[in-house]
Every structure is written in C-alpha cells, then in structure tokens.
Amino acid sequence: MDILGISLLTLLVLFGIGSIENRISRADRRAARIERKLDLVLGHLGLNEPEPWSDEVNALLRDGKKIQAIKVYREATGAGLREAKEAVEKLA
C-alpha cells in the first residue's frame, strides 16, 4: 500500500507540474503575441519608444563585443538566445 500511495502521489505531482508548465508556456506565447501587435501599432503610428538598454548594446557592438551585447539584450528583454542574436545582428 505504501509503494502504491507513493507512486500515485508522484504521478499527481508530475501531472501538476506539467499542467503548470503548460499554463506558463501559453501565457508566455500570449504575451509575445501582444507585444508584437503593440510593436506593429506603434510602428503604424510612427511612434518610436527608445529602449533604455539600446545605448549599452550599441556601445558593446562598437567595441566588437557581440556576445556581451546579446547577453545584455537577453537580460533586458527576456528574449531567447536566437531572438536576441537576430535582434543584435540587426542593430550591428
């Protein structure tokens, strides 16, 4: 009975963790879609909001420190590695 109870509890915990990860993933995707839409609206209106991190990223690029620029971009925006690399390369 103890092994069965522990096994059942383990399965319930794993199911709960999977459910939470799924909800977080959906929320992240939803937030990313909203951010993209807001960027499109701002672009359509001709509004440009300067990012506070852009000066530091540009300075690192001028100094030839692309990897550090990508790291700063990721920390400031929460972007993934590929997204940050592409964004920094566009700035370069």
PDB file of C-alpha atoms in Angstrom:
ATOM      1  CA  MET A   1       0.000   0.000   0.000  1.00  0.00           C
ATOM      2  CA  ASP A   2       2.841   2.392   0.785  1.00  0.00           C
ATOM      3  CA  ILE A   3       4.504   1.894  -2.607  1.00  0.00           C
ATOM      4  CA  LEU A   4       1.172   2.333  -4.380  1.00  0.00           C
ATOM      5  CA  GLY A   5       0.455   5.501  -2.418  1.00  0.00           C
ATOM      6  CA  ILE A   6       3.879   6.953  -3.132  1.00  0.00           C
ATOM      7  CA  SER A   7       3.549   6.073  -6.821  1.00  0.00           C
ATOM      8  CA  LEU A   8       0.147   7.720  -7.026  1.00  0.00           C
ATOM      9  CA  LEU A   9       1.387  10.822  -5.229  1.00  0.00           C
ATOM     10  CA  THR A  10       4.387  11.016  -7.553  1.00  0.00           C
ATOM     11  CA  LEU A  11       2.136  10.800 -10.607  1.00  0.00           C
ATOM     12  CA  LEU A  12      -0.127  13.515  -9.248  1.00  0.00           C
ATOM     13  CA  VAL A  13       2.834  15.811  -8.576  1.00  0.00           C
ATOM     14  CA  LEU A  14       4.248  15.213 -12.059  1.00  0.00           C
ATOM     15  CA  PHE A  15       0.845  15.877 -13.615  1.00  0.00           C
ATOM     16  CA  GLY A  16       0.538  19.093 -11.607  1.00  0.00           C
ATOM     17  CA  ILE A  17       3.984  20.271 -12.689  1.00  0.00           C
ATOM     18  CA  GLY A  18       3.171  19.528 -16.327  1.00  0.00           C
ATOM     19  CA  SER A  19      -0.079  21.443 -16.052  1.00  0.00           C
ATOM     20  CA  ILE A  20       1.647  24.470 -14.537  1.00  0.00           C
ATOM     21  CA  GLU A  21       4.384  24.432 -17.205  1.00  0.00           C
ATOM     22  CA  ASN A  22       1.720  24.285 -19.909  1.00  0.00           C
ATOM     23  CA  ARG A  23      -0.110  27.304 -18.476  1.00  0.00           C
ATOM     24  CA  ILE A  24       3.112  29.301 -18.192  1.00  0.00           C
ATOM     25  CA  SER A  25       4.047  28.430 -21.768  1.00  0.00           C
ATOM     26  CA  ARG A  26       0.635  29.554 -23.045  1.00  0.00           C
ATOM     27  CA  ALA A  27       0.883  32.799 -21.079  1.00  0.00           C
ATOM     28  CA  ASP A  28       4.365  33.463 -22.483  1.00  0.00           C
ATOM     29  CA  ARG A  29       3.157  32.900 -26.048  1.00  0.00           C
ATOM     30  CA  ARG A  30       0.151  35.142 -25.463  1.00  0.00           C
ATOM     31  CA  ALA A  31       2.340  37.922 -24.042  1.00  0.00           C
ATOM     32  CA  ALA A  32       4.716  37.632 -27.019  1.00  0.00           C
ATOM     33  CA  ARG A  33       1.783  37.970 -29.456  1.00  0.00           C
ATOM     34  CA  ILE A  34       0.528  41.044 -27.619  1.00  0.00           C
ATOM     35  CA  GLU A  35       3.993  42.614 -27.665  1.00  0.00           C
ATOM     36  CA  ARG A  36       4.300  42.007 -31.422  1.00  0.00           C
ATOM     37  CA  LYS A  37       0.890  43.585 -32.013  1.00  0.00           C
ATOM     38  CA  LEU A  38       1.797  46.604 -29.909  1.00  0.00           C
ATOM     39  CA  ASP A  39       5.040  46.982 -31.856  1.00  0.00           C
ATOM     40  CA  LEU A  40       3.047  46.939 -35.105  1.00  0.00           C
ATOM     41  CA  VAL A  41       0.614  49.561 -33.803  1.00  0.00           C
ATOM     42  CA  LEU A  42       3.462  51.801 -32.629  1.00  0.00           C
ATOM     43  CA  GLY A  43       5.180  51.391 -35.989  1.00  0.00           C
ATOM     44  CA  HIS A  44       1.983  52.190 -37.874  1.00  0.00           C
ATOM     45  CA  LEU A  45       1.510  55.343 -35.819  1.00  0.00           C
ATOM     46  CA  GLY A  46       5.122  56.322 -36.384  1.00  0.00           C
ATOM     47  CA  LEU A  47       5.886  56.254 -32.682  1.00  0.00           C
ATOM     48  CA  ASN A  48       9.306  55.140 -31.599  1.00  0.00           C
ATOM     49  CA  GLU A  49       9.996  54.328 -27.991  1.00  0.00           C
ATOM     50  CA  PRO A  50      13.727  54.258 -27.306  1.00  0.00           C
ATOM     51  CA  GLU A  51      14.787  51.284 -25.257  1.00  0.00           C
ATOM     52  CA  PRO A  52      16.928  52.061 -22.194  1.00  0.00           C
ATOM     53  CA  TRP A  53      19.250  49.145 -22.938  1.00  0.00           C
ATOM     54  CA  SER A  54      19.921  50.102 -26.563  1.00  0.00           C
ATOM     55  CA  ASP A  55      22.758  52.507 -25.736  1.00  0.00           C
ATOM     56  CA  GLU A  56      24.635  49.807 -23.834  1.00  0.00           C
ATOM     57  CA  VAL A  57      24.079  47.226 -26.586  1.00  0.00           C
ATOM     58  CA  ASN A  58      25.236  49.680 -29.263  1.00  0.00           C
ATOM     59  CA  ALA A  59      28.336  50.564 -27.233  1.00  0.00           C
ATOM     60  CA  LEU A  60      29.216  46.873 -26.867  1.00  0.00           C
ATOM     61  CA  LEU A  61      28.752  46.352 -30.607  1.00  0.00           C
ATOM     62  CA  ARG A  62      31.022  49.302 -31.385  1.00  0.00           C
ATOM     63  CA  ASP A  63      33.660  47.723 -29.145  1.00  0.00           C
ATOM     64  CA  GLY A  64      33.320  44.412 -31.004  1.00  0.00           C
ATOM     65  CA  LYS A  65      31.730  42.611 -28.039  1.00  0.00           C
ATOM     66  CA  LYS A  66      28.812  40.955 -29.833  1.00  0.00           C
ATOM     67  CA  ILE A  67      28.363  38.111 -27.343  1.00  0.00           C
ATOM     68  CA  GLN A  68      28.169  40.531 -24.412  1.00  0.00           C
ATOM     69  CA  ALA A  69      25.704  42.668 -26.394  1.00  0.00           C
ATOM     70  CA  ILE A  70      23.491  39.613 -26.916  1.00  0.00           C
ATOM     71  CA  LYS A  71      23.694  38.822 -23.189  1.00  0.00           C
ATOM     72  CA  VAL A  72      22.684  42.387 -22.229  1.00  0.00           C
ATOM     73  CA  TYR A  73      19.818  42.280 -24.732  1.00  0.00           C
ATOM     74  CA  ARG A  74      18.582  38.954 -23.333  1.00  0.00           C
ATOM     75  CA  GLU A  75      18.728  40.175 -19.737  1.00  0.00           C
ATOM     76  CA  ALA A  76      16.911  43.416 -20.584  1.00  0.00           C
ATOM     77  CA  THR A  77      14.178  41.933 -22.749  1.00  0.00           C
ATOM     78  CA  GLY A  78      13.823  38.346 -21.586  1.00  0.00           C
ATOM     79  CA  ALA A  79      14.290  37.200 -25.191  1.00  0.00           C
ATOM     80  CA  GLY A  80      15.567  33.775 -26.116  1.00  0.00           C
ATOM     81  CA  LEU A  81      19.045  33.253 -27.477  1.00  0.00           C
ATOM     82  CA  ARG A  82      18.039  33.109 -31.136  1.00  0.00           C
ATOM     83  CA  GLU A  83      15.759  36.132 -30.894  1.00  0.00           C
ATOM     84  CA  ALA A  84      18.414  38.150 -29.079  1.00  0.00           C
ATOM     85  CA  LYS A  85      21.097  37.157 -31.588  1.00  0.00           C
ATOM     86  CA  GLU A  86      18.898  38.191 -34.524  1.00  0.00           C
ATOM     87  CA  ALA A  87      17.961  41.496 -32.897  1.00  0.00           C
ATOM     88  CA  VAL A  88      21.576  42.364 -32.080  1.00  0.00           C
ATOM     89  CA  GLU A  89      22.666  41.437 -35.594  1.00  0.00           C
ATOM     90  CA  LYS A  90      20.034  43.825 -36.991  1.00  0.00           C
ATOM     91  CA  LEU A  91      21.472  46.574 -34.799  1.00  0.00           C
ATOM     92  CA  ALA A  92      25.025  45.855 -35.961  1.00  0.00           C
TER      93      ALA A  92
END
